[in-house]
Short mmCIF file of C-alpha atoms in Angstrom, two decimals:
data_model
loop_
_atom_site.label_atom_id
_atom_site.label_comp_id
_atom_site.label_asym_id
_atom_site.label_seq_id
_atom_site.Cartn_x
_atom_site.Cartn_y
_atom_site.Cartn_z
CA MET A 1 18.22 13.25 8.95
CA ASN A 2 16.47 16.56 9.45
CA ALA A 3 12.76 16.79 10.13
CA PHE A 4 10.69 16.77 6.97
CA PRO A 5 8.81 19.94 6.01
CA THR A 6 5.09 19.52 6.51
CA ASP A 7 4.16 22.19 3.98
CA ALA A 8 6.06 20.76 1.04
CA HIS A 9 4.35 21.54 -2.26
CA LEU A 10 4.30 19.41 -5.35
CA HIS A 11 7.03 20.81 -7.61
CA ILE A 12 8.65 18.68 -10.25
CA THR A 13 10.11 19.32 -13.67
CA VAL A 14 10.44 16.54 -16.21
CA GLU A 15 13.78 16.87 -17.95
CA PRO A 16 13.55 17.18 -21.75
CA ARG A 17 15.94 14.26 -22.14
CA LEU A 18 13.61 11.98 -20.19
CA THR A 19 10.55 13.34 -21.97
CA ARG A 20 12.07 12.58 -25.38
CA HIS A 21 12.57 8.99 -24.36
CA LEU A 22 9.26 8.35 -22.63
CA SER A 23 8.18 6.43 -25.71
CA GLN A 24 10.84 3.89 -24.76
CA THR A 25 9.34 3.26 -21.32
CA ILE A 26 7.27 0.42 -22.75
CA GLN A 27 10.59 -1.47 -23.07
CA THR A 28 11.35 -0.90 -19.37
CA VAL A 29 8.11 -2.41 -18.04
CA GLU A 30 9.77 -5.69 -17.10
CA LEU A 31 12.55 -3.84 -15.28
CA LEU A 32 10.09 -1.48 -13.60
CA GLU A 33 8.29 -4.35 -11.91
CA LEU A 34 11.47 -5.57 -10.21
CA ASN A 35 12.52 -4.51 -6.74
CA ALA A 36 16.17 -4.04 -5.76
CA GLU A 37 16.81 -7.73 -5.11
CA GLY A 38 14.88 -8.89 -8.18
CA LEU A 39 16.80 -6.46 -10.39
CA TYR A 40 20.11 -8.11 -9.55
CA GLU A 41 18.72 -11.56 -10.31
CA TYR A 42 17.37 -10.33 -13.67
CA LEU A 43 20.67 -8.73 -14.71
CA ALA A 44 22.73 -11.68 -13.49
CA GLN A 45 20.63 -14.02 -15.63
CA ALA A 46 21.07 -11.73 -18.64
CA ALA A 47 24.84 -11.65 -18.10
CA GLU A 48 25.03 -15.44 -18.15
CA ALA A 49 23.89 -15.37 -21.78
CA ASN A 50 25.99 -12.36 -22.78
CA PRO A 51 29.79 -12.37 -22.24
CA MET A 52 29.93 -8.61 -22.85
CA MET A 53 27.88 -7.87 -19.71
CA LEU A 54 29.60 -7.52 -16.36
CA VAL A 55 27.29 -7.45 -13.33
CA GLN A 56 28.69 -6.71 -9.91
CA ARG A 57 26.50 -7.12 -6.85
CA THR A 58 26.29 -4.46 -4.14
CA PRO A 59 25.52 -5.49 -0.54
CA LEU A 60 21.95 -4.47 0.28
CA PRO A 61 20.99 -3.00 3.66
CA GLU A 62 18.13 -4.33 5.74
CA LEU A 63 16.11 -1.73 7.62
CA PRO A 64 13.24 -1.85 10.12
CA LEU A 65 9.80 -1.88 8.58
CA HIS A 66 7.62 1.13 9.39
CA ALA A 67 4.88 0.12 11.81
CA ARG A 68 2.20 1.78 9.67
CA CYS A 69 3.06 -0.31 6.62
CA GLU A 70 -0.10 -2.39 6.29
CA GLY A 71 -0.46 -5.46 4.09
CA PHE A 72 3.26 -6.20 4.00
CA ASP A 73 4.20 -8.55 1.19
CA VAL A 74 6.67 -11.18 2.41
CA GLY A 75 6.89 -12.78 -1.02
CA ASP A 76 8.50 -9.63 -2.41
CA LEU A 77 11.54 -10.42 -0.26
CA GLY A 78 11.82 -14.03 -1.37
CA MET A 79 10.85 -15.40 2.05
CA HIS A 80 9.11 -18.75 2.21
CA ASP A 81 7.03 -18.84 5.39
CA GLU A 82 4.26 -21.37 4.81
CA GLN A 83 2.17 -19.53 7.38
CA GLU A 84 2.25 -16.23 5.47
CA LEU A 85 -0.88 -15.97 3.35
CA GLY A 86 0.48 -13.72 0.60
CA ALA A 87 3.49 -15.94 -0.06
CA TYR A 88 1.30 -19.05 0.05
CA LEU A 89 -1.06 -17.63 -2.58
CA ARG A 90 1.75 -16.36 -4.80
CA ARG A 91 3.36 -19.78 -4.92
CA GLN A 92 0.06 -21.21 -6.13
CA LEU A 93 -0.23 -18.49 -8.78
CA ALA A 94 3.32 -19.19 -9.98
CA PHE A 95 2.42 -22.85 -10.42
CA LEU A 96 -0.50 -21.88 -12.71
CA LYS A 97 1.87 -20.16 -15.20
CA LEU A 98 -0.58 -17.34 -15.97
CA ARG A 99 -0.17 -14.87 -18.79
CA LYS A 100 1.95 -11.92 -17.70
CA GLU A 101 -0.89 -9.39 -17.57
CA LYS A 102 -3.21 -11.72 -15.69
CA ALA A 103 -0.42 -12.61 -13.26
CA ARG A 104 0.14 -8.91 -12.57
CA ILE A 105 -3.55 -8.34 -11.84
CA ALA A 106 -3.73 -11.44 -9.64
CA ALA A 107 -0.68 -10.26 -7.68
CA TYR A 108 -2.42 -6.93 -7.08
CA LEU A 109 -5.56 -8.70 -5.87
CA VAL A 110 -3.58 -10.86 -3.46
CA GLU A 111 -1.87 -7.75 -2.10
CA SER A 112 -5.27 -6.10 -1.61
CA LEU A 113 -6.84 -8.86 0.51
CA ASP A 114 -7.86 -7.81 4.01
CA GLU A 115 -6.92 -9.58 7.23
CA ASN A 116 -9.75 -12.08 6.76
CA GLY A 117 -8.79 -12.93 3.18
CA PHE A 118 -11.59 -10.90 1.58
CA PHE A 119 -11.26 -8.63 -1.45
CA ARG A 120 -13.19 -5.53 -0.40
CA GLU A 121 -12.21 -3.22 -3.24
CA ASP A 122 -14.57 -2.55 -6.11
CA CYS A 123 -13.45 -4.30 -9.32
CA ALA A 124 -14.03 -1.14 -11.34
CA SER A 125 -11.73 0.86 -9.03
CA ALA A 126 -9.07 -1.83 -9.25
CA ALA A 127 -9.37 -1.81 -13.05
CA ARG A 128 -8.83 1.95 -13.17
CA GLU A 129 -5.82 1.73 -10.89
CA LEU A 130 -4.24 -1.07 -12.92
CA GLY A 131 -5.13 0.43 -16.29
CA VAL A 132 -7.00 -2.69 -17.43
CA SER A 133 -10.60 -3.64 -18.14
CA GLU A 134 -13.02 -4.55 -15.37
CA ALA A 135 -13.53 -7.89 -17.10
CA ALA A 136 -9.80 -8.61 -16.78
CA VAL A 137 -9.94 -7.89 -13.04
CA LYS A 138 -12.95 -10.17 -12.57
CA ASP A 139 -11.23 -12.92 -14.55
CA ALA A 140 -8.12 -12.68 -12.37
CA LEU A 141 -10.28 -12.59 -9.24
CA GLU A 142 -11.89 -15.88 -10.27
CA THR A 143 -8.40 -17.35 -10.48
CA VAL A 144 -7.51 -16.06 -7.00
CA GLN A 145 -10.79 -17.48 -5.68
CA SER A 146 -9.82 -20.89 -7.08
CA LEU A 147 -6.76 -21.04 -4.81
CA GLU A 148 -6.42 -22.59 -1.38
CA PRO A 149 -7.76 -21.97 1.20
CA ALA A 150 -11.30 -22.18 -0.14
CA GLY A 151 -13.17 -18.90 0.19
CA ILE A 152 -10.11 -16.72 -0.32
CA GLY A 153 -10.69 -13.59 -2.40
CA ALA A 154 -14.43 -13.49 -1.70
CA ARG A 155 -16.10 -10.09 -1.87
CA SER A 156 -18.63 -10.87 0.85
CA LEU A 157 -19.37 -13.44 3.52
CA GLN A 158 -22.08 -14.89 1.30
CA GLU A 159 -19.65 -15.39 -1.59
CA CYS A 160 -17.05 -16.81 0.82
CA LEU A 161 -19.41 -19.52 2.00
CA LEU A 162 -20.59 -20.29 -1.53
CA LEU A 163 -17.02 -20.70 -2.75
CA GLN A 164 -16.38 -23.22 0.02
CA LEU A 165 -19.61 -25.13 -0.62
CA ARG A 166 -18.83 -25.44 -4.33
CA ARG A 167 -15.38 -26.82 -3.50
CA LEU A 168 -16.66 -29.72 -1.38
CA PRO A 169 -16.02 -33.26 -2.73
CA GLN A 170 -19.71 -34.02 -2.24
CA ARG A 171 -21.68 -30.90 -3.01
CA ASN A 172 -24.86 -30.18 -1.05
CA ALA A 173 -27.43 -28.55 -3.32
CA LEU A 174 -29.66 -27.49 -0.42
CA ALA A 175 -26.83 -25.76 1.44
CA GLU A 176 -25.87 -23.91 -1.76
CA ARG A 177 -29.51 -22.97 -2.28
CA ILE A 178 -29.82 -21.58 1.25
CA VAL A 179 -26.66 -19.47 1.00
CA GLY A 180 -27.07 -18.48 -2.64
CA MET A 181 -30.81 -17.79 -2.88
CA HIS A 182 -32.07 -17.31 0.68
CA TRP A 183 -29.25 -15.36 2.29
CA GLU A 184 -31.46 -12.86 4.10
CA LEU A 185 -33.48 -15.71 5.57
CA PHE A 186 -30.30 -17.51 6.63
CA LEU A 187 -29.07 -14.38 8.45
CA ARG A 188 -32.13 -14.64 10.68
CA ARG A 189 -30.72 -17.94 11.99
CA PRO A 190 -33.95 -19.88 11.43
CA ARG A 191 -34.59 -23.21 13.10
CA ALA A 192 -34.31 -26.27 10.89
CA GLY A 193 -38.04 -26.97 11.12
CA MET A 194 -39.01 -23.47 10.02
CA LEU A 195 -36.45 -23.58 7.20
CA ALA A 196 -37.65 -27.00 6.06
CA GLY A 197 -41.23 -25.75 5.87
CA PHE A 198 -40.25 -22.61 3.98
CA LEU A 199 -38.14 -24.52 1.43
CA ASP A 200 -40.45 -27.54 1.32
CA VAL A 201 -37.72 -30.06 2.17
CA PRO A 202 -37.44 -32.75 4.88
CA GLN A 203 -36.33 -31.36 8.25
CA GLU A 204 -33.43 -33.82 8.39
CA LYS A 205 -31.99 -32.40 5.16
CA ALA A 206 -32.41 -28.87 6.45
CA GLU A 207 -30.56 -29.82 9.64
CA GLN A 208 -27.73 -31.38 7.62
CA ALA A 209 -27.46 -28.31 5.39
CA LEU A 210 -27.36 -25.90 8.34
CA ALA A 211 -24.75 -28.05 10.09
CA LEU A 212 -22.63 -28.08 6.94
CA ILE A 213 -22.82 -24.30 6.59
CA ALA A 214 -21.94 -23.87 10.27
CA ASP A 215 -18.74 -25.86 9.70
CA LEU A 216 -17.52 -23.48 6.99
CA ASN A 217 -14.81 -20.91 7.67
CA PRO A 218 -16.11 -17.30 7.58
CA ARG A 219 -12.51 -16.02 7.72
CA PRO A 220 -10.42 -18.02 5.23
CA ALA A 221 -7.22 -16.17 6.19
CA ASN A 222 -7.40 -17.48 9.76
CA GLY A 223 -4.44 -19.67 10.61
CA PHE A 224 -2.04 -17.63 8.51
CA SER A 225 0.45 -15.18 9.92
CA HIS A 226 -0.21 -11.47 9.48
CA ASP A 227 2.83 -10.36 11.41
CA ASP A 228 5.17 -8.06 9.54
CA PRO A 229 8.75 -9.26 9.34
CA GLN A 230 11.18 -7.10 11.28
CA TYR A 231 13.39 -6.07 8.37
CA VAL A 232 12.98 -5.24 4.71
CA ILE A 233 15.32 -4.30 1.87
CA PRO A 234 14.55 -0.75 0.66
CA ASP A 235 14.48 0.19 -3.02
CA ALA A 236 15.26 3.85 -2.38
CA TYR A 237 16.17 6.38 0.30
CA LEU A 238 14.39 9.66 0.93
CA ILE A 239 16.89 12.39 1.80
CA ASN A 240 15.89 15.77 3.19
CA GLY A 241 18.59 18.18 2.07
CA GLU A 242 18.93 21.92 2.44
CA ASP A 243 17.44 22.41 -1.03
CA GLY A 244 14.49 20.05 -0.49
CA LEU A 245 13.66 16.38 -0.75
CA HIS A 246 15.73 13.99 -2.85
CA VAL A 247 15.27 10.33 -3.75
CA GLN A 248 18.31 8.09 -4.04
CA LEU A 249 17.74 4.64 -5.52
CA VAL A 250 19.43 1.65 -3.94
CA ASP A 251 22.07 0.25 -6.28
CA SER A 252 21.69 -3.50 -5.89
CA CYS A 253 24.24 -4.03 -8.66
CA THR A 254 26.15 -2.33 -11.44
CA LEU A 255 25.99 -3.24 -15.12
CA THR A 256 28.98 -2.46 -17.34
CA ILE A 257 30.21 -3.53 -20.77
CA ASP A 258 33.44 -5.51 -20.90
CA GLU A 259 36.23 -3.07 -21.82
CA SER A 260 38.04 -5.81 -23.73
CA TYR A 261 35.37 -5.73 -26.44
CA PRO A 262 37.36 -3.53 -28.92
CA SER A 263 40.46 -5.73 -28.68
CA LEU A 264 38.42 -8.94 -28.94
CA PHE A 265 36.74 -7.56 -32.04
CA ALA A 266 40.07 -6.50 -33.57
CA ASP A 267 41.82 -9.79 -32.80
CA THR A 268 39.50 -11.91 -34.96
CA ASP A 269 38.78 -12.03 -38.66
CA ASP A 270 35.95 -14.53 -38.26
CA ALA A 271 32.77 -12.86 -39.51
CA GLN A 272 30.51 -14.96 -37.31
CA VAL A 273 32.54 -14.18 -34.18
CA ARG A 274 32.50 -10.49 -35.02
CA GLN A 275 28.76 -10.60 -35.58
CA PHE A 276 28.29 -12.38 -32.25
CA LEU A 277 30.46 -9.85 -30.39
CA SER A 278 28.68 -6.92 -32.04
CA GLN A 279 25.28 -8.35 -31.16
CA CYS A 280 26.33 -8.93 -27.54
CA ALA A 281 27.69 -5.40 -27.23
CA TYR A 282 24.51 -3.95 -28.76
CA GLN A 283 22.27 -5.92 -26.40
CA ALA A 284 24.37 -4.92 -23.40
CA GLY A 285 24.21 -1.27 -24.38
CA ARG A 286 20.47 -1.47 -24.94
CA LEU A 287 19.95 -3.04 -21.52
CA GLN A 288 22.08 -0.30 -19.97
CA SER A 289 19.85 2.28 -21.63
CA ARG A 290 16.66 0.56 -20.45
CA LEU A 291 18.09 0.36 -16.93
CA PHE A 292 18.90 4.08 -16.98
CA TYR A 293 15.38 5.07 -17.98
CA ARG A 294 13.88 2.60 -15.52
CA ASN A 295 15.83 4.23 -12.71
CA ALA A 296 15.08 7.77 -13.88
CA LEU A 297 11.35 7.12 -14.10
CA LEU A 298 11.19 5.28 -10.77
CA GLN A 299 13.13 8.07 -9.09
CA LYS A 300 10.70 10.69 -10.37
CA ILE A 301 7.66 8.66 -9.31
CA LEU A 302 9.07 8.32 -5.81
CA LEU A 303 9.95 12.00 -5.62
CA VAL A 304 6.44 13.08 -6.59
CA ALA A 305 4.97 10.79 -3.94
CA ALA A 306 7.47 11.89 -1.30
CA GLN A 307 6.88 15.60 -1.88
CA GLN A 308 3.13 15.13 -1.65
CA GLN A 309 3.31 13.04 1.53
CA ALA A 310 6.01 14.97 3.42
CA ALA A 311 3.65 15.53 6.38
CA TYR A 312 2.78 11.84 6.52
CA PHE A 313 6.40 10.92 7.19
CA VAL A 314 6.32 12.84 10.47
CA GLY A 315 3.01 11.47 11.72
CA GLY A 316 0.55 13.62 9.78
CA GLU A 317 -2.30 12.62 7.51
CA LYS A 318 -1.82 11.30 4.00
CA LYS A 319 -2.84 13.66 1.23
CA PRO A 320 -4.83 12.50 -1.81
CA LEU A 321 -2.45 11.22 -4.48
CA ARG A 322 -3.80 9.23 -7.40
CA GLN A 323 -1.67 7.10 -9.65
CA LYS A 324 -3.41 8.57 -12.69
CA ASP A 325 -2.32 12.10 -11.68
CA VAL A 326 1.31 11.05 -11.33
CA ALA A 327 1.05 9.26 -14.67
CA ALA A 328 -0.28 12.41 -16.34
CA LEU A 329 2.47 14.51 -14.75
CA LEU A 330 5.22 12.25 -16.06
CA GLY A 331 3.59 11.48 -19.40
CA VAL A 332 3.23 7.74 -18.93
CA ASN A 333 0.36 5.27 -18.71
CA VAL A 334 -1.22 4.70 -15.29
CA SER A 335 -0.42 0.99 -15.57
CA THR A 336 3.27 1.97 -15.75
CA ILE A 337 2.95 3.72 -12.38
CA SER A 338 1.18 0.70 -10.90
CA ARG A 339 3.93 -1.64 -12.11
CA ALA A 340 6.68 0.66 -10.90
CA ILE A 341 5.49 0.91 -7.29
CA GLN A 342 4.37 -2.70 -6.85
CA GLY A 343 6.33 -4.48 -4.13
CA LYS A 344 8.72 -1.57 -3.51
CA TYR A 345 9.76 0.17 -0.30
CA ILE A 346 11.33 3.52 0.45
CA SER A 347 13.55 4.21 3.47
CA VAL A 348 12.53 7.28 5.44
CA ASP A 349 14.68 8.23 8.42
CA GLY A 350 15.84 4.65 8.92
CA ARG A 351 12.41 3.05 8.49
CA CYS A 352 10.87 1.42 5.42
CA ILE A 353 7.47 2.38 4.08
CA ARG A 354 5.69 0.52 1.31
CA VAL A 355 5.49 2.87 -1.68
CA ARG A 356 1.91 1.86 -2.50
CA GLU A 357 0.92 3.16 0.94
CA LEU A 358 1.74 6.69 -0.24
CA PHE A 359 -1.01 6.59 -2.87
CA SER A 360 -4.73 6.97 -2.27
CA ARG A 361 -7.66 5.42 -4.09
CA PRO A 362 -9.27 7.52 -6.86
CA SER A 363 -12.18 8.56 -4.62
CA ALA A 364 -10.22 10.38 -1.91
CA GLY A 365 -7.54 10.08 0.72
CA ASN A 366 -10.03 9.57 3.53
CA ARG A 367 -12.10 6.82 1.94
CA ALA A 368 -11.87 4.48 4.92
CA ARG A 369 -12.88 7.24 7.30
CA SER A 370 -15.86 8.16 5.09
CA THR A 371 -16.98 4.53 4.98
CA HIS A 372 -16.79 4.32 8.75
CA SER A 373 -18.85 7.53 9.09
CA ILE A 374 -21.56 6.22 6.74
CA GLN A 375 -21.72 2.93 8.63
CA GLN A 376 -22.16 4.80 11.90
CA GLN A 377 -24.99 6.89 10.44
CA ILE A 378 -26.77 3.76 9.21
CA LEU A 379 -26.44 2.13 12.64
CA ALA A 380 -27.73 5.30 14.33
CA LEU A 381 -30.81 5.40 12.08
CA ILE A 382 -31.60 1.75 12.77
CA GLU A 383 -31.08 2.17 16.50
CA ALA A 384 -33.49 5.12 16.60
CA GLU A 385 -36.16 3.60 14.33
CA ASP A 386 -39.70 2.77 15.40
CA PRO A 387 -39.58 -0.92 16.48
CA GLN A 388 -43.04 -1.45 14.96
CA ARG A 389 -42.05 0.20 11.67
CA PRO A 390 -38.38 -0.59 10.97
CA LEU A 391 -36.68 1.36 8.23
CA SER A 392 -36.21 -0.40 4.92
CA ASP A 393 -32.94 0.05 3.02
CA GLN A 394 -34.82 2.42 0.70
CA LYS A 395 -35.97 4.54 3.65
CA ILE A 396 -32.44 4.64 5.04
CA HIS A 397 -31.24 5.67 1.58
CA GLU A 398 -33.78 8.51 1.48
CA GLN A 399 -32.95 9.77 4.98
CA LEU A 400 -29.23 9.76 4.27
CA ALA A 401 -29.87 11.62 1.00
CA GLN A 402 -31.75 14.31 2.94
CA SER A 403 -28.62 14.72 5.06
CA GLY A 404 -26.48 15.12 1.95
CA VAL A 405 -25.00 11.61 2.08
CA ALA A 406 -25.15 9.83 -1.27
CA VAL A 407 -25.04 6.06 -0.82
CA SER A 408 -26.81 3.38 -2.82
CA ARG A 409 -29.30 0.87 -1.42
CA ARG A 410 -26.86 -1.88 -2.38
CA LEU A 411 -24.12 -0.37 -0.20
CA ILE A 412 -26.56 0.15 2.66
CA ALA A 413 -27.45 -3.54 2.50
CA LYS A 414 -23.75 -4.40 2.40
CA TYR A 415 -22.88 -2.28 5.46
CA ARG A 416 -25.89 -3.63 7.31
CA ALA A 417 -24.86 -7.22 6.56
CA LEU A 418 -21.29 -6.51 7.69
CA ALA A 419 -22.70 -5.31 11.02
CA GLN A 420 -24.82 -8.50 11.16
CA ILE A 421 -28.05 -6.49 11.21
CA PRO A 422 -31.00 -8.24 9.51
CA PRO A 423 -33.35 -6.49 7.03
CA ALA A 424 -36.37 -4.48 8.20
CA TYR A 425 -38.92 -7.31 8.27
CA ALA A 426 -36.55 -9.52 10.25
CA ARG A 427 -35.71 -6.73 12.72
CA LYS A 428 -39.39 -6.37 13.58
CA ILE A 429 -39.70 -10.11 14.20
CA THR A 430 -36.49 -10.16 16.27
CA ARG A 431 -37.60 -7.29 18.49
CA GLU A 432 -41.04 -8.77 19.01
CA SER A 433 -39.67 -12.20 19.93
CA THR A 434 -36.64 -11.19 22.01
CA GLY A 435 -37.21 -7.59 23.01
CA ARG A 436 -33.52 -6.92 22.32
CA ASN A 437 -32.06 -4.00 20.45
CA VAL A 438 -31.14 -5.20 16.96
CA VAL A 439 -27.94 -3.19 16.67
CA SER A 440 -26.47 -4.39 19.94
CA ALA A 441 -27.70 -7.93 19.31
CA GLY A 442 -26.60 -8.16 15.70
CA GLY A 443 -23.32 -6.32 15.73
CA GLU A 444 -21.22 -3.95 17.73
CA LYS A 445 -20.75 -0.36 16.85
CA GLU A 446 -17.31 0.41 15.61
#
């Protein structure tokens, strides 16, 4: 395969025939969600109930997974490794028999968990990407958080510990109170005697509560495998031809209508048999049509993404590409795009890349880099602060604003907690008692 052009521009024309039938895409949603392997299983099941359908399977290739494909989803391939977190969670979700929409959201949340099992994305952003309400995302997140291991799907360390405490056979009200209501105090690692005096409880109970909290797992995904499997079945190939990029879908199977239908229909005078044959032929033809539009739409989605990310395929940076922009270009709902790319992979020069990796969040393509930069600025301000007059989160907010960095006090507190840096009043106490630098003592710079 030739090298991909790094200056490829986004050019795509929606054929009138496809545009006229975009109103029918709502009927292809179920097919859109299926990957190459799942599509065969779906059609084979349909053929079992319809004698007019003939489904022939095509051998599927297995290709190496691209090393940059993060968050690989083993469950999409039908593997059953008990040590793989995603597959383990999906099996639990399947057992719950959720409504289809809620199951789709929950699957997205599971796919979005980080290496520690935390859900770091904002619920509002996830709602926009999925084309659902924020309330629906929060409802599905509660379901994910109810799964094993306890603490999975938490949005913060505090929530992770609370989820585990609330799952204990014998709940400890004091431990829940410490984590839920006195988190900042807990981060200072107080002695049991000091904590007992502050909370007006016996020291023995404070010791028991602290010991219980210490036994909790701050990384619920620990113990599960995060290794990517070596091979994956692609859903499409990206081909770089002389006239530009092309996307060729993988044909996992072919669906045809039995050619003997006319003779079968002519050979019987039974009205019920004729009605049955006609209905079967109609349903087979309709499924063929839905399959055609599913493939046409998926092919166009992949082509848009491939053209935009041509440089990325040869080691360059990803460009911003929002699902909502692709949806607007093709005249479909953003949730249709989300369903179409979920769990799918595209083969590029003999390697497979997860399609979702080609899209960026609504904010920008360099969101992770921006977050890292803000965290570094916060750490630098704290490191340079007057030890006798530590900066409050509000003061940090104001100083960042003067530098043209807009970040809320809530996010500052979040980044500070992630770096294990206590609030201003606690930093002053820590420096006075230990003489150590808070940043180096509380957390390492990234």
